[in-house]
Amino acid sequence: MERIQNYISHLQGVLERLTLLDVKSSIDAIMEAYYADKQIFVIGNGGSASTASHIACDLGKGTSVPGKPRFRVISLTDNVATMTAWSNDVSYEDVFIEQLKNLVNPGDLVLGISASGNSENVIRALRYASEIGCKTVGWSGFGGGKLAEICDINVIVDSNLYGPVEDVHLILNHILHAWIREELTSKYKSS
C-alpha cells in the first residue's frame, strides 16, 4: 500500500508544480495553428509515441464540430512501414525529420514529446522544423533536457521518473482537448 501511496503522492506534487502559463502557451500555439489552417505534427518515442497518437486522435476527431473546420493533425508515430523504412535505411535518429521533409510547411506546428527531453530523433525533427520556420512546442520532464533549449514553447513536468512524466503528458492532452472542445463549441454556437 505504501508504494501505491508514494506514487500517487509524487504524481499529485508534480501536478501541483505544473507551470500553468506554459500549459496555456502550449494550448494557444495549437489554437493559433488551427485558426491559421496550419498542420500540426506530433512526435515521440515509446510511451510518448502512444501519447502522440492519442493527441492526434483527440485533436482530429474529439474536437470536431459538425460543419466547421477541423484540426489538420498527424502523428508521425503511426505509420509503422514508413518508420521502419527510414530507421533501417537511414537511421532511427532521423525517423521523424525524414517524414517532416515530405509533409511540413513553414508556419506549421510540431509538438515533440520526450520524457527525458533528450530523444535524439525528436530533437533533430524539432531543429529542422525550427530552421524552416515552424512553431515548435516541447513537452518533457527531467528538467527539459535539450528539448527545452530548442523549442519556442515548453511544458516541463517537474519529475525525474518516467511514469509520472508520461502520466502528466497524457493529462496535458486531456486538458488541451477539453479546452479546445469548449472553445470551439462556444465559438461556433455564437456564429
PDB file of C-alpha atoms in Angstrom:
ATOM      1  CA  MET A   1       0.000   0.000   0.000  1.00  0.00           C
ATOM      2  CA  GLU A   2       2.841   2.370   0.820  1.00  0.00           C
ATOM      3  CA  ARG A   3       4.320   2.072  -2.687  1.00  0.00           C
ATOM      4  CA  ILE A   4       0.952   2.875  -4.219  1.00  0.00           C
ATOM      5  CA  GLN A   5       0.515   5.913  -1.981  1.00  0.00           C
ATOM      6  CA  ASN A   6       4.064   7.090  -2.695  1.00  0.00           C
ATOM      7  CA  TYR A   7       3.433   7.030  -6.452  1.00  0.00           C
ATOM      8  CA  ILE A   8       0.131   8.873  -6.078  1.00  0.00           C
ATOM      9  CA  SER A   9       1.677  11.462  -3.728  1.00  0.00           C
ATOM     10  CA  HIS A  10       4.564  12.066  -6.127  1.00  0.00           C
ATOM     11  CA  LEU A  11       2.144  12.479  -9.048  1.00  0.00           C
ATOM     12  CA  GLN A  12      -0.008  14.913  -7.064  1.00  0.00           C
ATOM     13  CA  GLY A  13       3.059  17.004  -6.256  1.00  0.00           C
ATOM     14  CA  VAL A  14       4.142  17.011  -9.893  1.00  0.00           C
ATOM     15  CA  LEU A  15       0.690  18.220 -10.990  1.00  0.00           C
ATOM     16  CA  GLU A  16       0.728  20.958  -8.351  1.00  0.00           C
ATOM     17  CA  ARG A  17       4.105  22.190  -9.654  1.00  0.00           C
ATOM     18  CA  LEU A  18       2.996  22.436 -13.297  1.00  0.00           C
ATOM     19  CA  THR A  19       3.533  25.904 -14.710  1.00  0.00           C
ATOM     20  CA  LEU A  20       0.039  26.750 -15.889  1.00  0.00           C
ATOM     21  CA  LEU A  21       1.224  29.662 -18.045  1.00  0.00           C
ATOM     22  CA  ASP A  22       3.383  27.226 -20.029  1.00  0.00           C
ATOM     23  CA  VAL A  23       0.430  24.866 -20.416  1.00  0.00           C
ATOM     24  CA  LYS A  24      -1.703  27.777 -21.642  1.00  0.00           C
ATOM     25  CA  SER A  25       1.038  28.896 -24.065  1.00  0.00           C
ATOM     26  CA  SER A  26       1.076  25.367 -25.484  1.00  0.00           C
ATOM     27  CA  ILE A  27      -2.695  25.460 -25.979  1.00  0.00           C
ATOM     28  CA  ASP A  28      -2.515  28.948 -27.523  1.00  0.00           C
ATOM     29  CA  ALA A  29       0.097  27.809 -30.062  1.00  0.00           C
ATOM     30  CA  ILE A  30      -2.072  24.882 -31.105  1.00  0.00           C
ATOM     31  CA  MET A  31      -5.116  27.147 -31.413  1.00  0.00           C
ATOM     32  CA  GLU A  32      -3.118  29.649 -33.495  1.00  0.00           C
ATOM     33  CA  ALA A  33      -2.173  26.823 -35.865  1.00  0.00           C
ATOM     34  CA  TYR A  34      -5.829  25.797 -36.098  1.00  0.00           C
ATOM     35  CA  TYR A  35      -7.114  29.298 -36.849  1.00  0.00           C
ATOM     36  CA  ALA A  36      -4.345  29.812 -39.436  1.00  0.00           C
ATOM     37  CA  ASP A  37      -5.232  26.480 -41.100  1.00  0.00           C
ATOM     38  CA  LYS A  38      -1.745  25.124 -40.413  1.00  0.00           C
ATOM     39  CA  GLN A  39      -0.807  21.493 -39.974  1.00  0.00           C
ATOM     40  CA  ILE A  40       0.143  20.070 -36.602  1.00  0.00           C
ATOM     41  CA  PHE A  41       2.637  17.216 -36.338  1.00  0.00           C
ATOM     42  CA  VAL A  42       3.084  15.222 -33.122  1.00  0.00           C
ATOM     43  CA  ILE A  43       6.089  13.005 -32.356  1.00  0.00           C
ATOM     44  CA  GLY A  44       7.538  10.909 -29.533  1.00  0.00           C
ATOM     45  CA  ASN A  45       9.065   7.524 -28.661  1.00  0.00           C
ATOM     46  CA  GLY A  46       7.720   4.631 -26.595  1.00  0.00           C
ATOM     47  CA  GLY A  47       5.052   5.859 -24.178  1.00  0.00           C
ATOM     48  CA  SER A  48       5.406   9.308 -25.752  1.00  0.00           C
ATOM     49  CA  ALA A  49       4.652   7.783 -29.172  1.00  0.00           C
ATOM     50  CA  SER A  50       1.423   6.464 -27.724  1.00  0.00           C
ATOM     51  CA  THR A  51       0.646   9.916 -26.328  1.00  0.00           C
ATOM     52  CA  ALA A  52       1.407  11.457 -29.739  1.00  0.00           C
ATOM     53  CA  SER A  53      -1.127   9.103 -31.337  1.00  0.00           C
ATOM     54  CA  HIS A  54      -3.651   9.908 -28.616  1.00  0.00           C
ATOM     55  CA  ILE A  55      -3.200  13.657 -29.117  1.00  0.00           C
ATOM     56  CA  ALA A  56      -3.668  13.341 -32.887  1.00  0.00           C
ATOM     57  CA  CYS A  57      -6.840  11.308 -32.353  1.00  0.00           C
ATOM     58  CA  ASP A  58      -8.279  13.727 -29.819  1.00  0.00           C
ATOM     59  CA  LEU A  59      -7.445  16.799 -31.910  1.00  0.00           C
ATOM     60  CA  GLY A  60      -8.579  15.275 -35.191  1.00  0.00           C
ATOM     61  CA  LYS A  61     -11.797  13.666 -34.048  1.00  0.00           C
ATOM     62  CA  GLY A  62     -12.513  14.680 -30.481  1.00  0.00           C
ATOM     63  CA  THR A  63     -12.612  18.414 -31.158  1.00  0.00           C
ATOM     64  CA  SER A  64     -14.619  18.310 -34.384  1.00  0.00           C
ATOM     65  CA  VAL A  65     -17.704  20.493 -34.593  1.00  0.00           C
ATOM     66  CA  PRO A  66     -20.122  19.488 -37.371  1.00  0.00           C
ATOM     67  CA  GLY A  67     -19.809  21.721 -40.418  1.00  0.00           C
ATOM     68  CA  LYS A  68     -16.804  23.636 -39.085  1.00  0.00           C
ATOM     69  CA  PRO A  69     -13.068  23.446 -39.908  1.00  0.00           C
ATOM     70  CA  ARG A  70     -11.180  20.595 -38.301  1.00  0.00           C
ATOM     71  CA  PHE A  71      -7.663  20.290 -36.992  1.00  0.00           C
ATOM     72  CA  ARG A  72      -5.130  19.164 -39.594  1.00  0.00           C
ATOM     73  CA  VAL A  73      -3.081  16.927 -37.327  1.00  0.00           C
ATOM     74  CA  ILE A  74      -0.794  13.977 -37.974  1.00  0.00           C
ATOM     75  CA  SER A  75       1.072  11.759 -35.545  1.00  0.00           C
ATOM     76  CA  LEU A  76       4.330  10.708 -37.198  1.00  0.00           C
ATOM     77  CA  THR A  77       4.384   7.659 -34.912  1.00  0.00           C
ATOM     78  CA  ASP A  78       1.500   5.875 -36.616  1.00  0.00           C
ATOM     79  CA  ASN A  79       2.922   4.584 -39.912  1.00  0.00           C
ATOM     80  CA  VAL A  80       4.990   1.538 -38.978  1.00  0.00           C
ATOM     81  CA  ALA A  81       6.107   0.842 -42.556  1.00  0.00           C
ATOM     82  CA  THR A  82       7.413   4.389 -43.011  1.00  0.00           C
ATOM     83  CA  MET A  83       9.073   4.457 -39.587  1.00  0.00           C
ATOM     84  CA  THR A  84      10.850   1.142 -40.072  1.00  0.00           C
ATOM     85  CA  ALA A  85      11.946   2.013 -43.618  1.00  0.00           C
ATOM     86  CA  TRP A  86      13.590   5.256 -42.506  1.00  0.00           C
ATOM     87  CA  SER A  87      15.050   3.606 -39.429  1.00  0.00           C
ATOM     88  CA  ASN A  88      16.509   0.714 -41.396  1.00  0.00           C
ATOM     89  CA  ASP A  89      17.692   2.608 -44.470  1.00  0.00           C
ATOM     90  CA  VAL A  90      18.882   5.870 -42.870  1.00  0.00           C
ATOM     91  CA  SER A  91      18.801   5.854 -39.046  1.00  0.00           C
ATOM     92  CA  TYR A  92      16.354   5.790 -36.183  1.00  0.00           C
ATOM     93  CA  GLU A  93      17.594   9.242 -35.196  1.00  0.00           C
ATOM     94  CA  ASP A  94      16.143  10.569 -38.491  1.00  0.00           C
ATOM     95  CA  VAL A  95      12.801   8.729 -38.415  1.00  0.00           C
ATOM     96  CA  PHE A  96      10.793  11.934 -37.761  1.00  0.00           C
ATOM     97  CA  ILE A  97      12.873  14.502 -39.635  1.00  0.00           C
ATOM     98  CA  GLU A  98      12.640  12.461 -42.842  1.00  0.00           C
ATOM     99  CA  GLN A  99       8.854  12.263 -42.540  1.00  0.00           C
ATOM    100  CA  LEU A 100       8.661  16.007 -41.891  1.00  0.00           C
ATOM    101  CA  LYS A 101      10.636  16.691 -45.066  1.00  0.00           C
ATOM    102  CA  ASN A 102       7.759  15.141 -47.044  1.00  0.00           C
ATOM    103  CA  LEU A 103       4.953  16.915 -45.229  1.00  0.00           C
ATOM    104  CA  VAL A 104       5.767  20.036 -43.232  1.00  0.00           C
ATOM    105  CA  ASN A 105       5.495  23.630 -44.421  1.00  0.00           C
ATOM    106  CA  PRO A 106       6.775  26.848 -42.845  1.00  0.00           C
ATOM    107  CA  GLY A 107       4.280  28.071 -40.279  1.00  0.00           C
ATOM    108  CA  ASP A 108       3.123  24.579 -39.311  1.00  0.00           C
ATOM    109  CA  LEU A 109       3.436  23.437 -35.698  1.00  0.00           C
ATOM    110  CA  VAL A 110       5.488  20.492 -34.451  1.00  0.00           C
ATOM    111  CA  LEU A 111       4.831  19.135 -30.958  1.00  0.00           C
ATOM    112  CA  GLY A 112       7.646  16.945 -29.650  1.00  0.00           C
ATOM    113  CA  ILE A 113       7.132  14.776 -26.589  1.00  0.00           C
ATOM    114  CA  SER A 114      10.128  13.325 -24.750  1.00  0.00           C
ATOM    115  CA  ALA A 115      10.070  12.406 -21.079  1.00  0.00           C
ATOM    116  CA  SER A 116      13.837  12.883 -20.795  1.00  0.00           C
ATOM    117  CA  GLY A 117      13.891  15.830 -23.182  1.00  0.00           C
ATOM    118  CA  ASN A 118      16.834  14.180 -24.928  1.00  0.00           C
ATOM    119  CA  SER A 119      15.348  11.836 -27.542  1.00  0.00           C
ATOM    120  CA  GLU A 120      17.664  12.410 -30.491  1.00  0.00           C
ATOM    121  CA  ASN A 121      15.035  11.769 -33.170  1.00  0.00           C
ATOM    122  CA  VAL A 122      12.686  14.285 -31.545  1.00  0.00           C
ATOM    123  CA  ILE A 123      15.499  16.832 -31.153  1.00  0.00           C
ATOM    124  CA  ARG A 124      16.554  16.507 -34.820  1.00  0.00           C
ATOM    125  CA  ALA A 125      12.988  16.878 -36.047  1.00  0.00           C
ATOM    126  CA  LEU A 126      12.338  19.972 -33.931  1.00  0.00           C
ATOM    127  CA  ARG A 127      15.598  21.587 -35.002  1.00  0.00           C
ATOM    128  CA  TYR A 128      14.634  21.034 -38.637  1.00  0.00           C
ATOM    129  CA  ALA A 129      11.127  22.368 -38.036  1.00  0.00           C
ATOM    130  CA  SER A 130      12.525  25.467 -36.379  1.00  0.00           C
ATOM    131  CA  GLU A 131      15.036  26.028 -39.199  1.00  0.00           C
ATOM    132  CA  ILE A 132      12.292  26.080 -41.840  1.00  0.00           C
ATOM    133  CA  GLY A 133      10.037  28.421 -39.859  1.00  0.00           C
ATOM    134  CA  CYS A 134       7.687  26.156 -37.937  1.00  0.00           C
ATOM    135  CA  LYS A 135       6.419  26.810 -34.427  1.00  0.00           C
ATOM    136  CA  THR A 136       7.863  24.237 -32.019  1.00  0.00           C
ATOM    137  CA  VAL A 137       6.371  23.016 -28.758  1.00  0.00           C
ATOM    138  CA  GLY A 138       8.114  20.609 -26.392  1.00  0.00           C
ATOM    139  CA  TRP A 139       6.570  18.531 -23.636  1.00  0.00           C
ATOM    140  CA  SER A 140       9.248  16.967 -21.436  1.00  0.00           C
ATOM    141  CA  GLY A 141      10.308  16.128 -17.901  1.00  0.00           C
ATOM    142  CA  PHE A 142      13.701  15.623 -16.229  1.00  0.00           C
ATOM    143  CA  GLY A 143      14.431  19.377 -16.298  1.00  0.00           C
ATOM    144  CA  GLY A 144      13.588  19.694 -20.000  1.00  0.00           C
ATOM    145  CA  GLY A 145      16.830  18.367 -21.484  1.00  0.00           C
ATOM    146  CA  LYS A 146      17.922  19.517 -24.944  1.00  0.00           C
ATOM    147  CA  LEU A 147      14.279  19.840 -25.987  1.00  0.00           C
ATOM    148  CA  ALA A 148      13.783  22.822 -23.677  1.00  0.00           C
ATOM    149  CA  GLU A 149      16.752  24.571 -25.302  1.00  0.00           C
ATOM    150  CA  ILE A 150      15.368  24.448 -28.842  1.00  0.00           C
ATOM    151  CA  CYS A 151      11.578  24.797 -28.610  1.00  0.00           C
ATOM    152  CA  ASP A 152       9.602  28.026 -28.806  1.00  0.00           C
ATOM    153  CA  ILE A 153       7.293  26.828 -26.023  1.00  0.00           C
ATOM    154  CA  ASN A 154       7.990  24.236 -23.336  1.00  0.00           C
ATOM    155  CA  VAL A 155       5.952  22.420 -20.750  1.00  0.00           C
ATOM    156  CA  ILE A 156       8.393  20.746 -18.388  1.00  0.00           C
ATOM    157  CA  VAL A 157       6.995  18.214 -15.926  1.00  0.00           C
ATOM    158  CA  ASP A 158       8.921  18.507 -12.661  1.00  0.00           C
ATOM    159  CA  SER A 159       9.865  14.851 -12.176  1.00  0.00           C
ATOM    160  CA  ASN A 160      12.782  12.555 -12.931  1.00  0.00           C
ATOM    161  CA  LEU A 161      10.570   9.461 -13.107  1.00  0.00           C
ATOM    162  CA  TYR A 162       9.271   8.290 -16.481  1.00  0.00           C
ATOM    163  CA  GLY A 163       5.866   7.091 -15.249  1.00  0.00           C
ATOM    164  CA  PRO A 164       4.714  10.352 -13.689  1.00  0.00           C
ATOM    165  CA  VAL A 165       6.122  12.424 -16.585  1.00  0.00           C
ATOM    166  CA  GLU A 166       4.216  10.300 -19.087  1.00  0.00           C
ATOM    167  CA  ASP A 167       1.096  10.402 -16.877  1.00  0.00           C
ATOM    168  CA  VAL A 168       1.171  14.195 -16.859  1.00  0.00           C
ATOM    169  CA  HIS A 169       1.716  14.375 -20.628  1.00  0.00           C
ATOM    170  CA  LEU A 170      -1.462  12.360 -21.087  1.00  0.00           C
ATOM    171  CA  ILE A 171      -3.261  14.650 -18.630  1.00  0.00           C
ATOM    172  CA  LEU A 172      -1.986  17.638 -20.652  1.00  0.00           C
ATOM    173  CA  ASN A 173      -3.547  16.067 -23.733  1.00  0.00           C
ATOM    174  CA  HIS A 174      -6.897  15.825 -21.968  1.00  0.00           C
ATOM    175  CA  ILE A 175      -6.613  19.411 -20.681  1.00  0.00           C
ATOM    176  CA  LEU A 176      -5.845  20.505 -24.266  1.00  0.00           C
ATOM    177  CA  HIS A 177      -8.778  18.521 -25.629  1.00  0.00           C
ATOM    178  CA  ALA A 178     -11.237  19.852 -23.035  1.00  0.00           C
ATOM    179  CA  TRP A 179     -10.073  23.457 -23.573  1.00  0.00           C
ATOM    180  CA  ILE A 180     -10.358  23.253 -27.346  1.00  0.00           C
ATOM    181  CA  ARG A 181     -13.693  21.450 -27.333  1.00  0.00           C
ATOM    182  CA  GLU A 182     -15.161  24.131 -25.065  1.00  0.00           C
ATOM    183  CA  GLU A 183     -13.645  26.995 -27.087  1.00  0.00           C
ATOM    184  CA  LEU A 184     -14.847  25.666 -30.436  1.00  0.00           C
ATOM    185  CA  THR A 185     -18.298  24.739 -29.179  1.00  0.00           C
ATOM    186  CA  SER A 186     -18.693  28.226 -27.698  1.00  0.00           C
ATOM    187  CA  LYS A 187     -17.265  29.999 -30.764  1.00  0.00           C
ATOM    188  CA  TYR A 188     -19.383  28.176 -33.299  1.00  0.00           C
ATOM    189  CA  LYS A 189     -22.588  28.382 -31.279  1.00  0.00           C
ATOM    190  CA  SER A 190     -22.408  32.159 -31.468  1.00  0.00           C
ATOM    191  CA  SER A 191     -21.706  32.276 -35.218  1.00  0.00           C
TER     192      SER A 191
END
